[in-house]
Amino acid sequence: MFNIWGLLLKFFSSLTIEPMFLLYYVSASIATLASTNLLIQKACHTGATVEPDYNTPCPDEVEAQKLVTNINVWRPTMEYTLPVIIITFLGSWSDTHGKRRKPLLLIPVIGEIVTTIFVMLSVYYWSWSPELTAVLESIFRGITGGRTCFSSGANTYISDITNVEQRTFRLGIVTAMIFVATPIGSALAGFLRMQLGFFKLFGLCMILNIFALSLGFVLMKNSTNEKSPLKFYQGMFDLSKLILSFKTLFKNRPGNKRVVLLCMAVVSPLFGACFTGEFSVIYFFLRYKFYLDEVEFGYYSAYKMLTVVFGTIISVSIFSKVFKLSDALIGCLGAITQIATALLMCFAVYKWQVYVFPLFDFMHGAIYTTSRSIVSKAVEGTELGQINCVLGTIDSLIPLIVFPTYNKFYNYTFELMPGAFFSFKCLLSNYYFHIILNYMDYRQ
């Protein structure tokens, strides 16, 4: 019993960003599904001035989906372009100001609080168009960095406070936290929307983010006692730092470390492209072909993500620690499972298949974890902020391409072949697989 209490005490005393991370992603998951449903409802009832009766079927599902997917073509410009600017400058600023990582995580949470307030106003004033709602939601999230800045800050902070031996495992835990929080939020989103309505649901998201912000202030400690002679605002918008960040990626390094970094600079965005693009249309696909409503889709998303959670834990913890597989080999296995799952989902005919086929994608989270772990082991600690800032910048640019591509492609094909968009996942995962193989050749 003493040992159990000792382990529990050690566990809770080691918590830093994990509670904030959990609350932030639970709220983000709820808000993502709820906002998609909000846009669909506004698209279904374009002339309404008050909230409609949701028990009434959508008068024109095809036209509603076309309207929302067309919104998703231009929406990423605001939601993902601005985080590129934010994370690029803040990443190098945090390196030169005593490794201040708190702003990288706290500013996006503040942005989510402001965003939910404006979405609540859009619900209250129901006559606001779907386009205006999308603009208000995207622009404030983009200005404050969004999930890109938050996840980059988390990776940098964890890399600061862990040693090389524990880094893969600890980054795996953080990645798994995303896959724990997301199904929780997904499972709750549809049910809570039915029980509370849109206005109260977004109010709940705001409260969760306020708690996350409070926990961040309390639990996060500076990763170093290093003091910077620079004033707070100095170097924040220094273009030379932006250039320096990208030079850090290309500079000469011992062995093949530069090649490693360049490979990983491609791998991480490819993973993000699959995830972002697919997630942007999967609800429309399941709603149109298999008639899943928002409640069932919430449960489906939770189920799908839970398979990824356990797969991530197995692939990172057991394969890395027990079988001592390299990060690259784990990543290759993850790419293979993604290709197999995409092919199966593309040609799914029956509803039970969309529940069974995601089981093959159990190593989904391993790709992101291993690529970031490889990067952290190839650079010095003083460069982590700059490198993660560059990777975050590239990650932010990818949705500008894949989000419109997936949505436009789905818009053109869903009446003929709804699952055709899964072919993109096969293509991108294949590229990832070959990049990892080249990386392994360079190591040899």
Tab-separated table of C-alpha atoms in Angstrom, residues 314-327:
chain	number	residue	atom	x	y	z
A	314	ILE	CA	1.352	-0.122	-27.492
A	315	SER	CA	3.469	1.125	-30.392
A	316	VAL	CA	5.349	3.745	-28.393
A	317	SER	CA	5.602	2.115	-24.968
A	318	ILE	CA	5.993	-1.571	-25.831
A	319	PHE	CA	7.733	-1.327	-29.216
A	320	SER	CA	10.093	1.389	-28.000
A	321	LYS	CA	10.802	0.273	-24.446
A	322	VAL	CA	10.322	-3.517	-24.524
A	323	PHE	CA	11.267	-4.546	-28.066
A	324	LYS	CA	13.688	-1.616	-28.537
A	325	LEU	CA	12.414	-0.902	-32.053
A	326	SER	CA	13.776	2.270	-33.590
A	327	ASP	CA	11.603	5.335	-34.037
